[in-house]
Coordinates of C-alpha atoms in Angstrom, one line a residue:
Chain A
X1 CA -53.4 -136.2 39.7
X2 CA -54.0 -133.5 40.3
X3 CA -51.3 -132.4 37.6
X4 CA -53.7 -131.6 34.9
X5 CA -52.5 -129.5 31.9
X6 CA -54.3 -126.1 30.9
X7 CA -56.6 -128.1 28.6
X8 CA -58.8 -128.2 31.9
X9 CA -59.7 -125.1 32.3
X10 CA -61.8 -125.8 29.4
X11 CA -64.1 -127.3 30.3
X12 CA -67.1 -125.9 31.7
X13 CA -67.9 -125.4 35.2
X14 CA -71.2 -126.4 34.8
X15 CA -69.7 -130.1 34.2
X16 CA -67.9 -129.8 37.7
X17 CA -64.8 -132.0 36.6
X18 CA -63.3 -133.4 40.0
X19 CA -60.4 -130.7 39.2
X20 CA -62.7 -127.6 38.4
X21 CA -61.0 -124.9 39.7
X22 CA -64.5 -123.6 41.5
X23 CA -64.4 -126.6 43.4
X24 CA -61.1 -126.4 44.4
X25 CA -61.6 -123.1 45.5
X26 CA -64.7 -123.9 47.2
X27 CA -62.7 -126.5 48.9
X28 CA -59.6 -124.5 49.7
X29 CA -61.8 -121.4 51.3
X30 CA -63.6 -124.0 54.2
X31 CA -60.4 -125.0 55.4
X32 CA -59.6 -122.2 57.1
X33 CA -61.4 -119.1 58.9
X34 CA -60.2 -116.4 56.9
X35 CA -57.9 -117.8 53.6
X36 CA -56.7 -115.2 51.0
X37 CA -55.7 -116.1 47.6
X38 CA -52.6 -114.4 46.5
X39 CA -49.8 -114.0 44.1
X40 CA -46.9 -113.7 46.0
X41 CA -45.3 -110.6 43.8
X42 CA -49.3 -108.6 44.1
X43 CA -48.6 -105.9 46.3
X44 CA -52.3 -105.3 46.4
X45 CA -52.3 -108.9 47.9
X46 CA -49.6 -107.6 50.2
X47 CA -52.1 -105.3 51.6
X48 CA -54.5 -107.0 52.2
X49 CA -52.5 -109.8 54.5
X50 CA -51.2 -106.5 56.1
X51 CA -54.9 -105.5 57.0
X52 CA -55.8 -108.8 58.7
X53 CA -52.2 -109.1 60.5
X54 CA -52.7 -105.7 61.6
X55 CA -56.2 -106.6 63.5
X56 CA -55.0 -109.7 64.7
X57 CA -56.0 -112.4 62.2
X58 CA -53.8 -115.2 61.1
X59 CA -54.9 -115.8 57.2
X60 CA -54.5 -118.7 55.1
X61 CA -53.2 -117.8 52.4
X62 CA -52.8 -119.8 48.8
X63 CA -50.2 -118.3 46.5
X64 CA -50.9 -119.1 42.9
X65 CA -48.4 -118.0 41.4
X66 CA -46.6 -121.3 43.2
X67 CA -49.8 -123.8 42.9
X68 CA -49.4 -125.4 39.6
X69 CA -52.4 -124.7 38.5
X70 CA -52.8 -121.1 39.5
X71 CA -53.9 -119.8 36.4
X72 CA -57.2 -121.4 36.1
X73 CA -57.8 -120.5 39.9
X74 CA -56.6 -116.9 39.2
X75 CA -59.6 -117.1 35.8
X76 CA -61.9 -118.9 38.3
X77 CA -61.3 -116.4 41.4
X78 CA -61.7 -113.6 38.6
X79 CA -65.0 -114.8 37.2
X80 CA -66.2 -115.4 41.0
X81 CA -65.5 -111.8 42.2
X82 CA -66.3 -110.1 38.9
X83 CA -62.9 -108.5 38.6
X84 CA -61.3 -108.7 35.4
X85 CA -59.0 -111.5 34.7
X86 CA -55.8 -109.1 35.3
X87 CA -56.7 -108.4 39.0
X88 CA -58.3 -111.3 39.9
X89 CA -56.2 -111.3 43.2
X90 CA -56.4 -110.8 46.1
X91 CA -59.7 -112.4 47.1
X92 CA -60.8 -113.1 50.3
X93 CA -63.2 -115.9 52.1
X94 CA -63.9 -115.4 55.9
X95 CA -65.9 -117.9 57.3
X96 CA -65.6 -120.2 53.9
X97 CA -67.9 -117.1 52.0
X98 CA -66.5 -114.9 49.8
X99 CA -65.9 -112.0 50.7
X100 CA -64.2 -110.4 47.8
X101 CA -61.2 -108.3 46.4
X102 CA -60.2 -105.3 48.3
X103 CA -62.3 -103.0 47.6
X104 CA -65.2 -105.3 49.3
X105 CA -63.0 -105.7 52.4
X106 CA -62.2 -102.4 52.7
X107 CA -65.5 -101.2 53.0
X108 CA -67.1 -103.9 54.9
X109 CA -63.8 -102.7 57.6
X110 CA -65.0 -99.5 57.5
X111 CA -68.9 -100.3 57.5
X112 CA -67.7 -102.0 60.8
X113 CA -69.4 -105.4 58.9
X114 CA -65.9 -107.4 58.8
X115 CA -65.1 -107.3 62.5
X116 CA -68.3 -109.3 63.0
X117 CA -67.8 -111.6 60.8
X118 CA -64.3 -112.3 61.3
X119 CA -65.3 -113.1 65.3
X120 CA -68.4 -115.0 63.6
X121 CA -66.0 -117.2 61.9
X122 CA -63.6 -117.5 65.2
X123 CA -60.6 -115.8 63.6
X124 CA -60.8 -113.2 65.9
X125 CA -61.5 -113.3 69.7
X126 CA -62.7 -110.0 72.0
Chain B
X1 CA -19.0 -5.4 8.2
X2 CA -21.5 -5.5 10.9
X3 CA -22.2 -9.5 10.7
X4 CA -18.5 -9.8 12.1
X5 CA -19.0 -7.4 14.8
X6 CA -20.1 -10.1 17.3
X7 CA -21.4 -7.3 19.3
X8 CA -24.0 -6.0 17.0
X9 CA -26.9 -7.0 16.3
X10 CA -26.1 -6.8 13.0
X11 CA -29.1 -7.3 10.9
X12 CA -29.2 -3.7 10.3
X13 CA -28.0 -3.9 7.1
X14 CA -29.7 -7.2 6.1
X15 CA -32.8 -6.5 4.2
X16 CA -36.0 -7.5 5.7
X17 CA -36.3 -7.7 9.4
X18 CA -36.9 -11.0 10.1
X19 CA -33.1 -11.7 9.8
X20 CA -32.7 -9.8 12.9
X21 CA -31.3 -12.5 15.0
X22 CA -31.0 -11.3 18.2
X23 CA -27.1 -11.9 18.5
X24 CA -26.8 -10.5 21.6
X25 CA -28.6 -12.8 23.0
X26 CA -26.1 -15.3 22.3
X27 CA -23.5 -14.0 24.4
X28 CA -25.5 -12.7 26.9
X29 CA -27.0 -16.2 27.4
X30 CA -24.0 -18.2 29.2
X31 CA -25.8 -20.4 31.3
X32 CA -28.6 -21.0 29.7
X33 CA -26.9 -22.5 26.9
X34 CA -25.1 -24.8 29.3
X35 CA -28.2 -25.4 30.6
X36 CA -29.6 -27.0 27.4
X37 CA -26.3 -28.9 26.0
X38 CA -26.9 -30.4 28.9
X39 CA -30.5 -31.2 28.8
X40 CA -31.9 -33.0 26.5
X41 CA -34.8 -34.6 27.4
X42 CA -37.0 -31.8 27.8
X43 CA -36.2 -31.0 24.2
X44 CA -39.6 -29.8 22.6
X45 CA -40.3 -29.9 19.2
X46 CA -42.3 -27.3 19.4
X47 CA -40.1 -24.9 21.1
X48 CA -37.9 -26.3 18.0
X49 CA -40.3 -24.6 15.4
X50 CA -40.7 -21.9 17.2
X51 CA -36.9 -21.4 17.5
X52 CA -37.1 -22.3 13.6
X53 CA -39.8 -20.1 12.8
X54 CA -38.5 -17.1 14.6
X55 CA -34.6 -17.7 13.4
X56 CA -35.7 -18.1 10.0
X57 CA -33.6 -17.3 7.5
X58 CA -31.4 -15.3 9.5
X59 CA -29.4 -18.5 10.3
X60 CA -28.4 -18.6 7.0
X61 CA -26.3 -14.7 7.9
X62 CA -24.8 -16.5 11.0
X63 CA -22.8 -18.6 9.1
X64 CA -20.0 -16.8 9.1
X65 CA -20.4 -16.5 12.7
X66 CA -19.8 -20.2 12.6
X67 CA -16.5 -19.9 13.8
X68 CA -17.2 -18.7 16.7
X69 CA -19.3 -21.3 17.7
X70 CA -16.6 -24.4 18.0
X71 CA -18.5 -27.3 18.2
X72 CA -21.3 -26.3 17.3
X73 CA -22.8 -28.2 14.0
X74 CA -24.4 -26.0 11.3
X75 CA -26.4 -23.3 12.3
X76 CA -29.4 -24.6 11.5
X77 CA -29.0 -27.5 13.6
X78 CA -27.9 -25.5 16.5
X79 CA -31.7 -24.8 16.9
X80 CA -32.2 -27.1 19.6
X81 CA -33.6 -24.4 22.1
X82 CA -34.7 -25.7 25.5
X83 CA -36.4 -22.6 26.3
X84 CA -38.7 -20.7 23.8
X85 CA -38.2 -17.6 21.8
X86 CA -39.5 -15.2 23.9
X87 CA -39.4 -12.6 21.7
X88 CA -40.6 -12.8 18.3
X89 CA -39.9 -11.2 14.9
X90 CA -42.2 -9.8 13.2
X91 CA -41.6 -9.5 9.5
X92 CA -42.8 -5.8 9.9
X93 CA -43.2 -2.6 11.5
X94 CA -40.5 -3.3 14.1
X95 CA -37.9 -3.0 11.6
X96 CA -37.6 0.7 13.0
X97 CA -37.3 0.1 16.5
X98 CA -35.2 -2.6 16.4
X99 CA -32.9 -0.4 14.3
X100 CA -33.2 2.4 16.6
X101 CA -32.4 -0.1 19.8
X102 CA -29.9 -2.7 17.4
X103 CA -26.9 -0.6 18.5
X104 CA -27.6 1.5 21.1
X105 CA -29.6 -0.9 23.3
X106 CA -28.4 -3.7 22.1
X107 CA -26.4 -4.4 25.3
X108 CA -29.2 -3.7 27.8
X109 CA -31.9 -5.7 25.9
X110 CA -29.4 -8.5 26.0
X111 CA -29.3 -8.6 29.5
X112 CA -32.8 -8.1 29.9
X113 CA -32.9 -10.7 26.8
X114 CA -30.6 -13.4 28.9
X115 CA -32.7 -12.8 31.7
X116 CA -36.3 -13.4 30.4
X117 CA -34.3 -16.5 27.8
X118 CA -32.9 -18.1 31.7
X119 CA -36.4 -17.6 32.6
X120 CA -38.0 -19.3 29.8
X121 CA -35.6 -22.2 30.2
X122 CA -36.3 -22.8 33.0
X123 CA -39.7 -23.1 32.8
X124 CA -39.0 -24.6 30.0
X125 CA -42.2 -27.4 30.6
X126 CA -44.9 -24.9 30.6
X127 CA -45.8 -23.1 27.9
X128 CA -47.9 -20.8 30.0
X129 CA -45.1 -19.9 32.0
X130 CA -43.2 -18.9 29.2
X131 CA -46.4 -16.9 27.3
X132 CA -46.0 -15.1 31.1
X133 CA -42.4 -14.3 30.7
X134 CA -42.9 -13.6 27.2
X135 CA -45.1 -10.9 28.0
X136 CA -42.6 -9.7 31.0
X137 CA -40.3 -9.7 28.4
X138 CA -41.8 -7.3 26.4
X139 CA -42.3 -4.9 29.3
X140 CA -38.8 -5.7 29.8
X141 CA -37.5 -4.4 26.7
X142 CA -40.1 -1.0 26.9
X143 CA -38.0 0.0 29.5
X144 CA -34.8 -0.5 28.4
X145 CA -35.8 1.0 24.7
X146 CA -35.7 4.1 26.2
X147 CA -32.9 3.8 28.3
X148 CA -31.1 3.1 24.9
X149 CA -29.8 5.7 23.7
X150 CA -27.9 6.6 26.8
X151 CA -26.4 3.6 27.5
X152 CA -24.0 1.9 24.7
X153 CA -21.3 1.0 27.5
X154 CA -22.5 -2.4 27.9
X155 CA -21.8 -3.4 24.2
X156 CA -18.2 -4.4 24.4
X157 CA -19.0 -6.4 27.1
X158 CA -21.6 -8.7 25.6
X159 CA -19.2 -9.2 22.6
X160 CA -16.3 -10.5 25.2
X161 CA -19.0 -12.7 26.5
X162 CA -20.2 -14.0 22.9
X163 CA -16.4 -15.0 22.4
X164 CA -16.5 -17.0 25.4
X165 CA -19.3 -18.8 24.9
X166 CA -19.4 -19.4 21.2
X167 CA -22.4 -21.4 21.1
X168 CA -25.0 -19.0 22.6
X169 CA -26.9 -18.8 19.3
X170 CA -29.6 -18.9 20.4
X171 CA -32.9 -17.5 18.9
X172 CA -35.1 -14.5 20.3
X173 CA -34.4 -11.5 18.5
X174 CA -33.4 -8.9 21.1
X175 CA -35.3 -6.1 18.9
X176 CA -38.8 -6.5 17.4
X177 CA -40.4 -9.4 19.7
X178 CA -43.1 -7.1 20.7
X179 CA -44.5 -7.5 17.8
X180 CA -46.0 -11.0 17.4
X181 CA -48.2 -12.0 14.2
X182 CA -51.4 -13.3 15.3
X183 CA -51.4 -16.8 13.0
X184 CA -47.3 -16.9 14.5
X185 CA -48.7 -16.8 17.9
X186 CA -51.2 -19.1 17.4
X187 CA -49.1 -21.4 15.4
X188 CA -46.5 -21.4 18.4
X189 CA -49.2 -21.9 20.7
X190 CA -50.3 -25.1 19.0
X191 CA -46.8 -26.3 19.1
X192 CA -46.3 -25.8 22.6
X193 CA -49.2 -27.7 23.0
X194 CA -48.6 -30.6 21.0
X195 CA -45.3 -30.7 22.5
X196 CA -46.8 -31.2 26.0
X197 CA -48.8 -33.5 24.8
X198 CA -46.3 -35.7 23.0
X199 CA -44.5 -35.2 26.5
X200 CA -47.5 -36.6 28.2
X201 CA -47.9 -39.4 25.7
X202 CA -43.8 -40.3 26.3
X203 CA -45.0 -40.4 30.0
X204 CA -47.7 -42.7 29.6
X205 CA -46.0 -45.5 27.3
X206 CA -43.3 -45.3 29.8
X207 CA -45.7 -46.2 32.4
X208 CA -47.1 -48.5 30.3
X209 CA -43.9 -50.2 29.6
X210 CA -43.1 -50.0 33.0
X211 CA -46.2 -52.2 34.0
X212 CA -45.9 -54.7 31.5
X213 CA -42.5 -55.3 32.3
X214 CA -44.4 -56.4 36.1
X215 CA -46.4 -58.3 34.4
X216 CA -44.3 -60.0 32.0
X217 CA -42.5 -61.1 35.0
X218 CA -45.3 -61.9 36.9
X219 CA -45.8 -64.3 33.8
X220 CA -43.1 -66.4 33.8
X221 CA -43.2 -66.8 37.1
X222 CA -46.5 -68.4 37.0
X223 CA -45.1 -70.4 33.7
X224 CA -41.9 -71.8 35.8
X225 CA -44.7 -72.8 38.6
X226 CA -46.7 -74.3 36.1
X227 CA -43.9 -75.8 34.3
X228 CA -42.3 -77.5 37.5
X229 CA -45.7 -78.8 38.0
X230 CA -45.9 -80.5 34.9
X231 CA -48.5 -79.0 33.1
X232 CA -47.3 -77.9 30.1
X233 CA -45.8 -82.2 29.5
X234 CA -49.0 -82.3 27.1
X235 CA -48.3 -79.7 25.2
X236 CA -45.9 -80.8 22.6
X237 CA -48.8 -82.8 20.6
X238 CA -51.9 -81.0 19.6
X239 CA -53.4 -84.8 20.8
X240 CA -52.0 -84.3 24.3
X241 CA -54.2 -81.0 24.6
X242 CA -57.6 -83.2 26.4
X243 CA -55.3 -85.1 28.3
X244 CA -56.8 -87.0 31.4
X245 CA -54.6 -84.7 33.6
X246 CA -56.1 -81.6 31.9
X247 CA -59.4 -83.0 32.2
X248 CA -59.8 -83.9 35.6
X249 CA -57.9 -79.9 36.6
X250 CA -60.7 -78.6 34.9
X251 CA -63.6 -80.7 36.3
X252 CA -62.0 -80.2 39.9
X253 CA -62.2 -76.8 39.1
X254 CA -65.5 -77.0 38.7
X255 CA -66.2 -79.3 41.0
X256 CA -64.6 -76.3 43.9
X257 CA -66.7 -74.4 42.9
X258 CA -70.1 -76.7 43.7
X259 CA -68.2 -77.2 46.8
X260 CA -68.8 -73.4 47.2
X261 CA -72.1 -74.1 46.9
X262 CA -72.9 -76.6 48.5
X263 CA -71.2 -74.8 51.7
X264 CA -73.3 -72.1 51.3
X265 CA -76.3 -74.2 51.0
X266 CA -75.3 -76.4 54.3
X267 CA -74.7 -72.9 56.0
X268 CA -77.4 -71.3 55.6
X269 CA -79.9 -74.8 56.0
X270 CA -78.4 -74.2 59.3
X271 CA -78.2 -71.4 60.6
X272 CA -82.1 -70.9 59.1
X273 CA -82.5 -74.4 61.4
X274 CA -84.4 -76.0 58.4
X275 CA -86.8 -79.1 59.1
X276 CA -84.9 -82.1 59.0
X277 CA -86.1 -83.3 55.6
X278 CA -85.4 -80.3 53.9
X279 CA -81.5 -80.6 55.7
X280 CA -81.5 -84.0 54.7
X281 CA -81.4 -83.4 51.1
X282 CA -79.0 -81.2 51.4
X283 CA -76.9 -83.4 53.2
X284 CA -77.5 -86.0 50.8
X285 CA -76.5 -83.6 48.0
X286 CA -73.2 -83.0 49.5
X287 CA -72.3 -86.8 49.6
X288 CA -73.1 -87.4 46.2
X289 CA -71.1 -83.8 45.8
X290 CA -68.0 -86.0 47.0
X291 CA -69.0 -89.1 45.1
X292 CA -68.8 -86.8 41.9
X293 CA -65.2 -85.8 43.0
X294 CA -64.2 -90.3 43.3
X295 CA -65.7 -90.8 40.7
X296 CA -63.5 -88.0 38.5
X297 CA -60.7 -89.2 40.0
X298 CA -61.3 -92.7 39.8
X299 CA -61.1 -91.8 35.3
X300 CA -58.6 -89.8 35.9
X301 CA -56.5 -92.5 37.4
X302 CA -57.1 -94.3 34.2
X303 CA -54.9 -92.1 32.2
X304 CA -52.5 -90.4 34.8
X305 CA -52.5 -91.7 38.0
X306 CA -49.0 -89.3 38.5
X307 CA -51.3 -86.5 38.3
X308 CA -53.7 -87.7 41.3
X309 CA -51.2 -89.3 43.2
X310 CA -48.5 -86.4 43.5
X311 CA -51.6 -84.0 44.2
X312 CA -50.4 -81.3 41.3
X313 CA -54.0 -80.9 40.9
X314 CA -54.0 -79.5 45.0
X315 CA -52.8 -76.4 46.5
X316 CA -49.6 -76.6 48.3
X317 CA -50.9 -76.8 51.5
X318 CA -52.9 -79.3 50.4
X319 CA -50.4 -81.0 48.8
X320 CA -47.9 -81.2 51.8
X321 CA -50.5 -83.4 53.9
X322 CA -51.7 -85.4 50.6
X323 CA -51.8 -89.7 51.1
X324 CA -52.1 -91.2 48.3
X325 CA -54.2 -88.9 46.1
X326 CA -56.6 -87.3 48.5
X327 CA -57.1 -87.2 52.1
X328 CA -56.4 -89.3 55.0
X329 CA -59.7 -90.7 56.2
X330 CA -58.4 -91.0 60.0
X331 CA -56.9 -87.2 59.8
X332 CA -60.4 -86.1 59.0
X333 CA -62.3 -87.9 61.6
X334 CA -60.0 -87.0 63.9
X335 CA -60.9 -82.9 63.1
X336 CA -64.7 -84.1 63.4
X337 CA -64.4 -85.4 66.5
X338 CA -64.1 -82.4 68.5
X339 CA -66.7 -80.1 66.3
X340 CA -69.4 -83.1 67.0
X341 CA -70.5 -82.3 70.4
X342 CA -73.1 -83.5 71.3
X343 CA -72.8 -87.1 70.8
X344 CA -74.3 -90.0 71.7
X345 CA -72.7 -93.1 73.8
X346 CA -73.1 -95.0 70.4
X347 CA -72.2 -92.7 68.2
X348 CA -69.0 -92.0 69.4
X349 CA -68.3 -95.3 69.8
X350 CA -69.2 -95.7 66.3
X351 CA -67.3 -92.7 65.4
X352 CA -63.7 -94.4 67.3
X353 CA -64.1 -97.6 66.3
X354 CA -64.5 -95.9 62.2
X355 CA -61.4 -94.0 63.3
X356 CA -59.9 -97.0 64.3
X357 CA -60.4 -99.5 61.4
X358 CA -59.7 -96.4 58.5
X359 CA -56.4 -96.0 60.0
X360 CA -55.7 -99.6 59.9
X361 CA -56.8 -99.9 56.2
X362 CA -54.3 -96.4 55.7
X363 CA -51.7 -98.5 57.1
X364 CA -52.5 -101.5 55.4
X365 CA -52.5 -99.6 51.9
X366 CA -49.4 -97.8 52.9
X367 CA -47.9 -101.2 53.4
X368 CA -48.8 -102.3 50.1
X369 CA -47.8 -99.4 48.6
X370 CA -44.3 -99.2 50.4
X371 CA -44.0 -102.7 49.2
X372 CA -44.6 -101.5 45.4
X373 CA -42.1 -99.0 45.3
X374 CA -39.6 -102.4 47.1
X375 CA -40.2 -104.1 43.9
X376 CA -39.7 -101.4 41.4
X377 CA -36.9 -100.1 42.9
X378 CA -35.1 -103.8 42.9
X379 CA -36.3 -104.1 39.3
X380 CA -34.7 -100.8 37.9
X381 CA -31.9 -101.0 40.5
X382 CA -31.3 -104.5 39.8
X383 CA -27.7 -105.3 38.2
X384 CA -26.5 -106.6 35.2
X385 CA -28.8 -109.5 35.8
X386 CA -32.0 -109.0 33.9
X387 CA -31.3 -106.5 30.5
X388 CA -32.0 -103.4 30.3
X389 CA -35.2 -103.8 27.9
X390 CA -36.7 -106.4 29.8
X391 CA -36.4 -105.0 33.3
X392 CA -38.1 -101.6 32.0
X393 CA -41.0 -103.6 30.4
X394 CA -41.5 -105.5 34.1
X395 CA -41.0 -101.9 35.9
X396 CA -44.1 -100.5 33.6
X397 CA -46.1 -103.5 34.5
X398 CA -45.3 -102.7 38.5
X399 CA -46.1 -99.6 38.1
X400 CA -49.8 -100.6 36.9
X401 CA -50.8 -101.2 40.1
X402 CA -50.3 -97.6 41.5
X403 CA -53.8 -97.1 39.6
X404 CA -55.3 -99.9 41.9
X405 CA -53.5 -97.9 45.2
X406 CA -55.4 -94.7 44.5
X407 CA -58.5 -96.2 43.9
X408 CA -58.5 -98.4 46.7
X409 CA -57.4 -95.0 48.9
X410 CA -60.2 -93.4 47.4
X411 CA -63.1 -95.9 47.7
X412 CA -61.7 -95.7 51.4
X413 CA -62.5 -92.2 51.5
X414 CA -66.1 -93.0 50.5
X415 CA -66.7 -95.1 52.5
X416 CA -65.9 -93.3 55.5
X417 CA -67.9 -90.6 54.4
X418 CA -70.6 -92.7 53.6
X419 CA -71.1 -94.8 57.3
X420 CA -70.5 -90.8 58.8
X421 CA -73.6 -89.9 57.5
X422 CA -75.2 -93.2 58.9
X423 CA -73.9 -92.6 62.3
X424 CA -75.0 -89.0 62.3
X425 CA -78.2 -87.8 62.7
X426 CA -79.1 -85.1 60.0
X427 CA -78.3 -82.2 61.9
X428 CA -74.9 -83.8 62.9
X429 CA -73.8 -84.6 59.4
X430 CA -74.6 -81.3 58.2
X431 CA -72.4 -79.9 60.8
X432 CA -69.7 -82.6 60.0
X433 CA -69.9 -82.0 56.3
X434 CA -69.4 -77.9 56.8
X435 CA -66.7 -78.4 59.2
X436 CA -64.9 -80.9 56.4
X437 CA -65.8 -78.2 53.6
X438 CA -64.5 -74.8 56.2
X439 CA -61.4 -76.9 56.6
X440 CA -60.3 -77.6 53.1
X441 CA -61.8 -73.8 52.1
X442 CA -58.9 -72.3 55.1
X443 CA -56.6 -74.5 53.9
X444 CA -56.6 -73.8 50.1
X445 CA -57.0 -70.0 51.2
X446 CA -53.7 -70.5 54.0
X447 CA -52.3 -71.7 50.2
X448 CA -52.3 -68.3 48.4
X449 CA -52.1 -66.2 51.3
X450 CA -48.5 -68.5 51.5
X451 CA -48.4 -67.8 47.7
X452 CA -48.9 -63.9 47.6
X453 CA -46.6 -63.7 50.8
X454 CA -43.5 -61.0 50.6
X455 CA -40.4 -63.0 48.9
X456 CA -37.0 -63.3 49.6
X457 CA -36.2 -59.9 48.7
X458 CA -37.7 -58.5 51.4
X459 CA -36.3 -61.2 53.9
X460 CA -33.2 -59.1 54.5
X461 CA -35.0 -55.8 55.6
X462 CA -36.2 -56.4 59.5
X463 CA -38.6 -59.2 61.1
X464 CA -41.0 -56.3 62.0
X465 CA -41.4 -54.8 58.8
X466 CA -42.2 -58.3 57.3
X467 CA -44.8 -58.9 60.2
X468 CA -46.4 -56.2 59.4
X469 CA -46.4 -56.9 55.8
X470 CA -47.8 -60.2 56.3
X471 CA -50.7 -58.7 58.9
X472 CA -51.2 -56.6 55.9
X473 CA -51.6 -59.5 53.5
X474 CA -54.2 -61.3 56.2
X475 CA -56.0 -58.3 56.5
X476 CA -56.6 -57.6 52.6
X477 CA -57.7 -60.9 52.5
X478 CA -59.9 -60.6 55.6
X479 CA -62.7 -61.3 53.4
X480 CA -61.4 -65.1 52.9
X481 CA -62.3 -65.7 56.0
X482 CA -65.3 -63.7 55.9
X483 CA -67.4 -66.6 55.2
X484 CA -66.1 -68.9 58.0

């Protein structure tokens, strides 16, 4: 039912059809404590994954290149995070809330706000 | 004929007294002649002119004697005096005395002349001594003149020695040298002076050449070094002159100067125990100074990421410890932790967790870069499965990710510094930034010391000597450390 073609992406977000990418993203983000939208060949995504795994977090990773509607999801993500479409991924959601791309994640980690966020979302214990 | 008699100052038959060539001189002077022949460098035009002046037309008379001087060129070319002619011919007046001494006293005169000319030869480079000896010669001449009448025996021997030393064609008349024309004297003095000046000029020129040669080799070394660092990459096209790399290098140089200034401010501010408010201004200024370099690096990463990531802009020692185009934040915190006592418990915990999180972030970025390299290797080292151009296109696409990594690394550094500022008090932050600045300043100084250390040519010498040289270098650049 969701195997629409690219033409769906021409719909305005305000219309909020069922297959709206943003809504899909939000739905996917709420599924787990830590959700990473990634592309399997992207090295920065690999870096983000390494970061969370190194912290002991087990993130849910959605490889958009393996999703039939991945392209529109990427565009939607780019719009959400404010990044250019070419660098749409990686995007991290913690506890259903958007954290951002790699730079935001790193900044929050250095600031010491990432770990409390993870604990709050239940991704980290201790 | 007198001209055939070597032993004779065969000038008596010639008309003008200027023709009086001191032939006796020729044969009496074996040593000086050979001396002259061997020495080319001390050849003076001044002295040459003297000889020419004195010999003058007389040389024409010597052509008959030419066969005697085997191996010598024409008479006029024989005027290669290495010693000046002490005995000046005078156009007038002396002919009489010459005539007297010509036949009888020639032998004795020869001896004295030869000795004095030998003397002059030894002192060829100093006109003063020449003059001195010429005056001496006059005195010597006087005495033999008196003895001339009684002594004629030496005459044959000089003639024999003359045949043995055919190249003894020297100037310096044995007769009538005493009377020196004032004008000639002055001219000869001027010539000597000119000769001396030309010698000095030559010496200066040679020294200049030597120093230029050294400078040239140094420039070549610098060029080699710069070329290996890729500074000349953009030199081909005119459009490349202001490439991103060059611009960044210029900006970085300016940033370093600013850094020095900030450091001075910090140091004086701390030592003067400024109130916190003033110190805060200085500290925040230093922080924005670092923000500036991160901004510059961000711009440079867009145009030339390799320039940044390979650390071409940094000194060799900095480059050695470079991580992703800059410093490693966790290393910096390790340095600071020992220098920042006293810290409160909370501060200490904060800094420890900062170090921990920066380490994790660095690890993540490093792994991401590793994966980039791996995928790049897979692309271009891939077998015939992918077509060449396509391979390259894919590889190019992957390379663009490098910019992202450098940006993230700089991002990490910037946030680390800002967070550090938040954890610490103003005074502690000032000390912290001072420590950071001093560390990098010393690292840069270490690089320049290393570059100026004695090279491999000195390695063959014993170690002690090299140690001494190193110490000297360190002492010589003490001022580098005086600021710290």
